[in-house]
Amino acid sequence: MQDSLFGDDLPLPAAAAPAAARPVPAEAAAPAQADAPASPRRASRPRNAPKVEPAAADDALRAQAARLPPGLRLGTSSWHFPGWAGLVWQGDYDGAVLSRHGLAAYAQHPLLRTVSLDRNFYRALTASQFAAYAAQVPEDFRFVVKAPSVVSDALVRAEDGRGQRPNPAFLNPQLAVQDFVQPALDGLGHRVGALVFQFSPLPAALLARMPEVLARLDAMLGALPALRPTAPDGVIAVEVRNPEFLTPDFARVLKAHGATYCLGLHPRLPAIEDQLPLLRALWPGPLVCRWNLNRLHGAYGYEEAKGLYEPFDRLVDPDPHTRQVLARVIAGTTQAGQAAYVTINNKAEGSAPRSVQALVDAVLAPPPAS
């Protein structure tokens, strides 16, 4: 099973030398799923009709969804994009309306069984805010939630994303519980899927002290409450932006606390196949993957990709290789009875819903003839 899942016997690399520090811009503007005034209701809309209508799903799409492994949940990063008209929405809506009222329509798409709540990274949500999201989705929907930057970013940053000074709350166990894990459990309940601590790029000074960083991570993970009593499908995952993390010591810290590595598909990290040894070291376990940015654009390419890909209605830069490798890892994970959470950003290939559809096609494709 490990051979079919990971396809290699590569050892985890030793810790790499620290990279030179350089200013790091914000990886993304605060998502528009933050609360914003809704546009006025259209006069032609019936009073009790939903404010956002889902796109119609044909029988072929529903048949595909029924064939997917039950433990697989695919979705996107946020849901507020007007360009998804005809893909996720039935008709045209502006982003503010979708931010506030689009989740219920999104969750009716047969292939979209999770979504990444990236909003929480910028400002911690309360339990009541989480509960409001949970009330809009079906019972079997699960959320992927990013931890607030106050505990997952080693730097306090300016509005343009540049690091200003060390963050004294980085990996603080008490804040991780009270500002993230407990509110998510209280609000989302059994709809908790993956709670992701995504570390922004570490400064060179911390990269030179990786044992200290891992010790702090170990203490924080050890302080988190168990998810399973409330959320049987829940998993804690850690996503990084520095390849220096991808070592046996990092894997040991995660495994000691039942946490997993979030497979981060981003140009700052090695290609997907070069990250698989870390998943192998954590096997057996669930898959958490966030496909963030096409490697064509480099480590600082979010804004470039945004400009090229808007309105996010088509695949501009398809990446069939990454998709095929990811499909194979999904198959191996789910066939072993493990859960798989995969969320895709518009900046991965140009349109997250179309990337989800292409990934589904790859997962359901017959295995190649031997």
mmCIF file of N, CA and C in Angstrom, residues 240-329:
data_model
loop_
_atom_site.group_PDB
_atom_site.id
_atom_site.type_symbol
_atom_site.label_atom_id
_atom_site.label_comp_id
_atom_site.label_asym_id
_atom_site.label_seq_id
_atom_site.Cartn_x
_atom_site.Cartn_y
_atom_site.Cartn_z
ATOM 1 N N VAL A 240 3.544 24.361 5.790
ATOM 2 C CA VAL A 240 4.728 25.207 5.910
ATOM 3 C C VAL A 240 5.014 25.874 4.573
ATOM 4 N N ARG A 241 5.913 26.860 4.628
ATOM 5 C CA ARG A 241 6.377 27.530 3.418
ATOM 6 C C ARG A 241 7.893 27.456 3.265
ATOM 7 N N ASN A 242 8.549 26.762 4.185
ATOM 8 C CA ASN A 242 10.004 26.610 4.132
ATOM 9 C C ASN A 242 10.363 25.139 3.997
ATOM 10 N N PRO A 243 11.123 24.764 2.971
ATOM 11 C CA PRO A 243 11.492 23.350 2.823
ATOM 12 C C PRO A 243 12.358 22.833 3.957
ATOM 13 N N GLU A 244 12.945 23.738 4.735
ATOM 14 C CA GLU A 244 13.758 23.304 5.871
ATOM 15 C C GLU A 244 12.967 22.484 6.882
ATOM 16 N N PHE A 245 11.645 22.591 6.857
ATOM 17 C CA PHE A 245 10.812 21.808 7.768
ATOM 18 C C PHE A 245 10.749 20.329 7.379
ATOM 19 N N LEU A 246 10.984 19.996 6.141
ATOM 20 C CA LEU A 246 10.654 18.659 5.644
ATOM 21 C C LEU A 246 11.731 17.652 6.026
ATOM 22 N N THR A 247 11.762 17.324 7.302
ATOM 23 C CA THR A 247 12.787 16.459 7.869
ATOM 24 C C THR A 247 12.144 15.394 8.757
ATOM 25 N N PRO A 248 12.903 14.354 9.099
ATOM 26 C CA PRO A 248 12.372 13.342 10.030
ATOM 27 C C PRO A 248 11.981 13.907 11.387
ATOM 28 N N ASP A 249 12.705 14.928 11.862
ATOM 29 C CA ASP A 249 12.367 15.508 13.165
ATOM 30 C C ASP A 249 10.979 16.148 13.138
ATOM 31 N N PHE A 250 10.661 16.833 12.073
ATOM 32 C CA PHE A 250 9.332 17.427 11.911
ATOM 33 C C PHE A 250 8.273 16.334 11.886
ATOM 34 N N ALA A 251 8.519 15.281 11.134
ATOM 35 C CA ALA A 251 7.562 14.170 11.063
ATOM 36 C C ALA A 251 7.340 13.550 12.435
ATOM 37 N N ARG A 252 8.396 13.406 13.220
ATOM 38 C CA ARG A 252 8.259 12.800 14.545
ATOM 39 C C ARG A 252 7.382 13.657 15.460
ATOM 40 N N VAL A 253 7.537 14.983 15.389
ATOM 41 C CA VAL A 253 6.707 15.868 16.216
ATOM 42 C C VAL A 253 5.239 15.723 15.830
ATOM 43 N N LEU A 254 4.942 15.720 14.540
ATOM 44 C CA LEU A 254 3.566 15.581 14.093
ATOM 45 C C LEU A 254 2.983 14.249 14.533
ATOM 46 N N LYS A 255 3.722 13.185 14.307
ATOM 47 C CA LYS A 255 3.208 11.849 14.602
ATOM 48 C C LYS A 255 2.971 11.657 16.093
ATOM 49 N N ALA A 256 3.790 12.286 16.919
ATOM 50 C CA ALA A 256 3.646 12.132 18.366
ATOM 51 C C ALA A 256 2.304 12.652 18.865
ATOM 52 N N HIS A 257 1.694 13.560 18.105
ATOM 53 C CA HIS A 257 0.439 14.171 18.551
ATOM 54 C C HIS A 257 -0.737 13.823 17.638
ATOM 55 N N GLY A 258 -0.556 12.847 16.758
ATOM 56 C CA GLY A 258 -1.630 12.468 15.859
ATOM 57 C C GLY A 258 -1.969 13.524 14.837
ATOM 58 N N ALA A 259 -1.066 14.464 14.606
ATOM 59 C CA ALA A 259 -1.264 15.493 13.589
ATOM 60 C C ALA A 259 -0.684 15.000 12.267
ATOM 61 N N THR A 260 -0.984 15.718 11.191
ATOM 62 C CA THR A 260 -0.447 15.337 9.899
ATOM 63 C C THR A 260 0.157 16.537 9.200
ATOM 64 N N TYR A 261 0.878 16.262 8.144
ATOM 65 C CA TYR A 261 1.458 17.306 7.309
ATOM 66 C C TYR A 261 0.450 17.698 6.243
ATOM 67 N N CYS A 262 0.225 18.988 6.093
ATOM 68 C CA CYS A 262 -0.628 19.467 5.014
ATOM 69 C C CYS A 262 0.220 19.600 3.764
ATOM 70 N N LEU A 263 -0.076 18.776 2.780
ATOM 71 C CA LEU A 263 0.646 18.813 1.510
ATOM 72 C C LEU A 263 0.381 20.170 0.858
ATOM 73 N N GLY A 264 1.372 21.031 0.889
ATOM 74 C CA GLY A 264 1.213 22.385 0.373
ATOM 75 C C GLY A 264 1.787 22.502 -1.024
ATOM 76 N N LEU A 265 0.926 22.674 -2.010
ATOM 77 C CA LEU A 265 1.373 22.769 -3.399
ATOM 78 C C LEU A 265 1.550 24.247 -3.723
ATOM 79 N N HIS A 266 2.795 24.685 -3.610
ATOM 80 C CA HIS A 266 3.161 26.100 -3.674
ATOM 81 C C HIS A 266 4.597 26.182 -4.156
ATOM 82 N N PRO A 267 4.931 27.185 -4.970
ATOM 83 C CA PRO A 267 6.300 27.258 -5.508
ATOM 84 C C PRO A 267 7.392 27.425 -4.463
ATOM 85 N N ARG A 268 7.056 27.825 -3.250
ATOM 86 C CA ARG A 268 8.076 27.923 -2.215
ATOM 87 C C ARG A 268 8.586 26.550 -1.780
ATOM 88 N N LEU A 269 7.817 25.510 -2.068
ATOM 89 C CA LEU A 269 8.143 24.171 -1.602
ATOM 90 C C LEU A 269 8.547 23.290 -2.772
ATOM 91 N N PRO A 270 9.179 22.154 -2.501
ATOM 92 C CA PRO A 270 9.481 21.216 -3.587
ATOM 93 C C PRO A 270 8.219 20.740 -4.281
ATOM 94 N N ALA A 271 8.390 20.197 -5.472
ATOM 95 C CA ALA A 271 7.263 19.646 -6.225
ATOM 96 C C ALA A 271 6.586 18.541 -5.419
ATOM 97 N N ILE A 272 5.371 18.208 -5.796
ATOM 98 C CA ILE A 272 4.545 17.291 -5.011
ATOM 99 C C ILE A 272 5.258 15.972 -4.742
ATOM 100 N N GLU A 273 5.918 15.388 -5.753
ATOM 101 C CA GLU A 273 6.532 14.075 -5.533
ATOM 102 C C GLU A 273 7.690 14.148 -4.540
ATOM 103 N N ASP A 274 8.318 15.318 -4.417
ATOM 104 C CA ASP A 274 9.427 15.471 -3.478
ATOM 105 C C ASP A 274 8.951 15.724 -2.056
ATOM 106 N N GLN A 275 7.657 15.959 -1.869
ATOM 107 C CA GLN A 275 7.096 16.080 -0.513
ATOM 108 C C GLN A 275 6.527 14.761 -0.001
ATOM 109 N N LEU A 276 6.358 13.795 -0.885
ATOM 110 C CA LEU A 276 5.717 12.553 -0.480
ATOM 111 C C LEU A 276 6.485 11.751 0.570
ATOM 112 N N PRO A 277 7.823 11.822 0.625
ATOM 113 C CA PRO A 277 8.491 11.100 1.710
ATOM 114 C C PRO A 277 8.017 11.493 3.107
ATOM 115 N N LEU A 278 7.614 12.755 3.275
ATOM 116 C CA LEU A 278 7.118 13.165 4.592
ATOM 117 C C LEU A 278 5.775 12.498 4.884
ATOM 118 N N LEU A 279 4.902 12.413 3.887
ATOM 119 C CA LEU A 279 3.647 11.694 4.093
ATOM 120 C C LEU A 279 3.906 10.221 4.375
ATOM 121 N N ARG A 280 4.906 9.690 3.700
ATOM 122 C CA ARG A 280 5.252 8.278 3.932
ATOM 123 C C ARG A 280 5.676 8.047 5.378
ATOM 124 N N ALA A 281 6.408 9.002 5.933
ATOM 125 C CA ALA A 281 6.857 8.870 7.321
ATOM 126 C C ALA A 281 5.694 8.940 8.306
ATOM 127 N N LEU A 282 4.578 9.527 7.900
ATOM 128 C CA LEU A 282 3.405 9.666 8.766
ATOM 129 C C LEU A 282 2.355 8.588 8.519
ATOM 130 N N TRP A 283 2.588 7.725 7.543
ATOM 131 C CA TRP A 283 1.606 6.704 7.188
ATOM 132 C C TRP A 283 1.455 5.663 8.301
ATOM 133 N N PRO A 284 0.251 5.148 8.565
ATOM 134 C CA PRO A 284 -1.024 5.492 7.928
ATOM 135 C C PRO A 284 -1.624 6.742 8.542
ATOM 136 N N GLY A 285 -2.339 7.474 7.725
ATOM 137 C CA GLY A 285 -2.971 8.684 8.209
ATOM 138 C C GLY A 285 -3.746 9.376 7.114
ATOM 139 N N PRO A 286 -4.512 10.392 7.469
ATOM 140 C CA PRO A 286 -5.326 11.100 6.489
ATOM 141 C C PRO A 286 -4.469 11.969 5.578
ATOM 142 N N LEU A 287 -5.063 12.390 4.489
ATOM 143 C CA LEU A 287 -4.431 13.337 3.575
ATOM 144 C C LEU A 287 -5.110 14.690 3.739
ATOM 145 N N VAL A 288 -4.312 15.721 3.941
ATOM 146 C CA VAL A 288 -4.776 17.101 3.868
ATOM 147 C C VAL A 288 -3.892 17.790 2.840
ATOM 148 N N CYS A 289 -4.507 18.362 1.823
ATOM 149 C CA CYS A 289 -3.748 19.011 0.755
ATOM 150 C C CYS A 289 -4.402 20.338 0.413
ATOM 151 N N ARG A 290 -3.575 21.376 0.281
ATOM 152 C CA ARG A 290 -4.047 22.673 -0.212
ATOM 153 C C ARG A 290 -3.198 23.033 -1.431
ATOM 154 N N TRP A 291 -3.840 23.028 -2.593
ATOM 155 C CA TRP A 291 -3.171 23.364 -3.856
ATOM 156 C C TRP A 291 -3.326 24.863 -4.048
ATOM 157 N N ASN A 292 -2.242 25.595 -3.769
ATOM 158 C CA ASN A 292 -2.337 27.042 -3.601
ATOM 159 C C ASN A 292 -2.019 27.862 -4.845
ATOM 160 N N LEU A 293 -0.921 27.529 -5.532
ATOM 161 C CA LEU A 293 -0.409 28.414 -6.574
ATOM 162 C C LEU A 293 0.374 27.612 -7.593
ATOM 163 N N ASN A 294 0.139 27.901 -8.871
ATOM 164 C CA ASN A 294 0.869 27.236 -9.939
ATOM 165 C C ASN A 294 2.356 27.565 -9.856
ATOM 166 N N ARG A 295 3.191 26.559 -10.026
ATOM 167 C CA ARG A 295 4.629 26.744 -9.907
ATOM 168 C C ARG A 295 5.183 27.691 -10.966
ATOM 169 N N LEU A 296 4.445 27.913 -12.033
ATOM 170 C CA LEU A 296 4.905 28.820 -13.085
ATOM 171 C C LEU A 296 5.164 30.230 -12.570
ATOM 172 N N HIS A 297 4.486 30.619 -11.495
ATOM 173 C CA HIS A 297 4.513 32.014 -11.061
ATOM 174 C C HIS A 297 5.546 32.302 -9.982
ATOM 175 N N GLY A 298 6.232 31.292 -9.488
ATOM 176 C CA GLY A 298 7.260 31.527 -8.488
ATOM 177 C C GLY A 298 6.690 31.836 -7.119
ATOM 178 N N ALA A 299 7.590 31.986 -6.159
ATOM 179 C CA ALA A 299 7.196 32.105 -4.756
ATOM 180 C C ALA A 299 6.368 33.340 -4.462
ATOM 181 N N TYR A 300 6.512 34.381 -5.259
ATOM 182 C CA TYR A 300 5.822 35.640 -4.980
ATOM 183 C C TYR A 300 4.777 35.954 -6.048
ATOM 184 N N GLY A 301 4.193 34.919 -6.642
ATOM 185 C CA GLY A 301 3.393 35.110 -7.842
ATOM 186 C C GLY A 301 1.900 35.204 -7.666
ATOM 187 N N TYR A 302 1.385 35.392 -6.443
ATOM 188 C CA TYR A 302 -0.068 35.433 -6.266
ATOM 189 C C TYR A 302 -0.715 36.541 -7.094
ATOM 190 N N GLU A 303 -0.156 37.734 -7.016
ATOM 191 C CA GLU A 303 -0.773 38.850 -7.732
ATOM 192 C C GLU A 303 -0.666 38.658 -9.239
ATOM 193 N N GLU A 304 0.461 38.120 -9.700
ATOM 194 C CA GLU A 304 0.600 37.838 -11.122
ATOM 195 C C GLU A 304 -0.459 36.839 -11.574
ATOM 196 N N ALA A 305 -0.625 35.767 -10.808
ATOM 197 C CA ALA A 305 -1.613 34.755 -11.163
ATOM 198 C C ALA A 305 -3.023 35.328 -11.130
ATOM 199 N N LYS A 306 -3.302 36.146 -10.140
ATOM 200 C CA LYS A 306 -4.630 36.760 -10.038
ATOM 201 C C LYS A 306 -4.934 37.579 -11.292
ATOM 202 N N GLY A 307 -3.974 38.387 -11.712
ATOM 203 C CA GLY A 307 -4.192 39.208 -12.884
ATOM 204 C C GLY A 307 -4.380 38.408 -14.154
ATOM 205 N N LEU A 308 -3.668 37.292 -14.264
ATOM 206 C CA LEU A 308 -3.767 36.466 -15.464
ATOM 207 C C LEU A 308 -5.033 35.615 -15.485
ATOM 208 N N TYR A 309 -5.517 35.211 -14.309
ATOM 209 C CA TYR A 309 -6.569 34.206 -14.245
ATOM 210 C C TYR A 309 -7.970 34.773 -14.047
ATOM 211 N N GLU A 310 -8.107 35.974 -13.517
ATOM 212 C CA GLU A 310 -9.456 36.515 -13.329
ATOM 213 C C GLU A 310 -10.194 36.538 -14.660
ATOM 214 N N PRO A 311 -11.487 36.241 -14.673
ATOM 215 C CA PRO A 311 -12.435 36.057 -13.551
ATOM 216 C C PRO A 311 -12.534 34.621 -13.031
ATOM 217 N N PHE A 312 -11.518 33.809 -13.261
ATOM 218 C CA PHE A 312 -11.445 32.465 -12.691
ATOM 219 C C PHE A 312 -12.527 31.528 -13.233
ATOM 220 N N ASP A 313 -12.784 31.640 -14.524
ATOM 221 C CA ASP A 313 -13.827 30.829 -15.131
ATOM 222 C C ASP A 313 -13.305 29.747 -16.063
ATOM 223 N N ARG A 314 -11.982 29.627 -16.209
ATOM 224 C CA ARG A 314 -11.419 28.614 -17.105
ATOM 225 C C ARG A 314 -10.028 28.229 -16.633
ATOM 226 N N LEU A 315 -9.569 27.067 -17.090
ATOM 227 C CA LEU A 315 -8.204 26.636 -16.798
ATOM 228 C C LEU A 315 -7.265 27.336 -17.768
ATOM 229 N N VAL A 316 -6.379 28.167 -17.233
ATOM 230 C CA VAL A 316 -5.444 28.938 -18.052
ATOM 231 C C VAL A 316 -4.106 28.210 -18.162
ATOM 232 N N ASP A 317 -3.633 27.692 -17.043
ATOM 233 C CA ASP A 317 -2.359 26.971 -17.001
ATOM 234 C C ASP A 317 -2.586 25.582 -16.406
ATOM 235 N N PRO A 318 -3.150 24.668 -17.166
ATOM 236 C CA PRO A 318 -3.387 23.321 -16.622
ATOM 237 C C PRO A 318 -2.076 22.673 -16.176
ATOM 238 N N ASP A 319 -2.154 21.934 -15.083
ATOM 239 C CA ASP A 319 -0.993 21.235 -14.529
ATOM 240 C C ASP A 319 -1.352 19.757 -14.387
ATOM 241 N N PRO A 320 -1.411 19.030 -15.500
ATOM 242 C CA PRO A 320 -1.856 17.633 -15.434
ATOM 243 C C PRO A 320 -0.918 16.742 -14.633
ATOM 244 N N HIS A 321 0.367 17.076 -14.589
ATOM 245 C CA HIS A 321 1.298 16.227 -13.830
ATOM 246 C C HIS A 321 0.955 16.268 -12.336
ATOM 247 N N THR A 322 0.839 17.466 -11.778
ATOM 248 C CA THR A 322 0.486 17.575 -10.358
ATOM 249 C C THR A 322 -0.851 16.893 -10.094
ATOM 250 N N ARG A 323 -1.790 17.082 -10.997
ATOM 251 C CA ARG A 323 -3.117 16.498 -10.833
ATOM 252 C C ARG A 323 -3.050 14.968 -10.812
ATOM 253 N N GLN A 324 -2.256 14.385 -11.680
ATOM 254 C CA GLN A 324 -2.162 12.927 -11.737
ATOM 255 C C GLN A 324 -1.498 12.363 -10.485
ATOM 256 N N VAL A 325 -0.432 13.010 -10.020
ATOM 257 C CA VAL A 325 0.224 12.534 -8.800
ATOM 258 C C VAL A 325 -0.728 12.665 -7.615
ATOM 259 N N LEU A 326 -1.422 13.789 -7.529
ATOM 260 C CA LEU A 326 -2.363 13.991 -6.429
ATOM 261 C C LEU A 326 -3.492 12.970 -6.484
ATOM 262 N N ALA A 327 -3.979 12.668 -7.677
ATOM 263 C CA ALA A 327 -5.037 11.661 -7.812
ATOM 264 C C ALA A 327 -4.560 10.304 -7.307
ATOM 265 N N ARG A 328 -3.315 9.971 -7.566
ATOM 266 C CA ARG A 328 -2.778 8.684 -7.106
ATOM 267 C C ARG A 328 -2.664 8.649 -5.581
ATOM 268 N N VAL A 329 -2.249 9.767 -4.979
ATOM 269 C CA VAL A 329 -2.156 9.822 -3.516
ATOM 270 C C VAL A 329 -3.549 9.754 -2.889
#
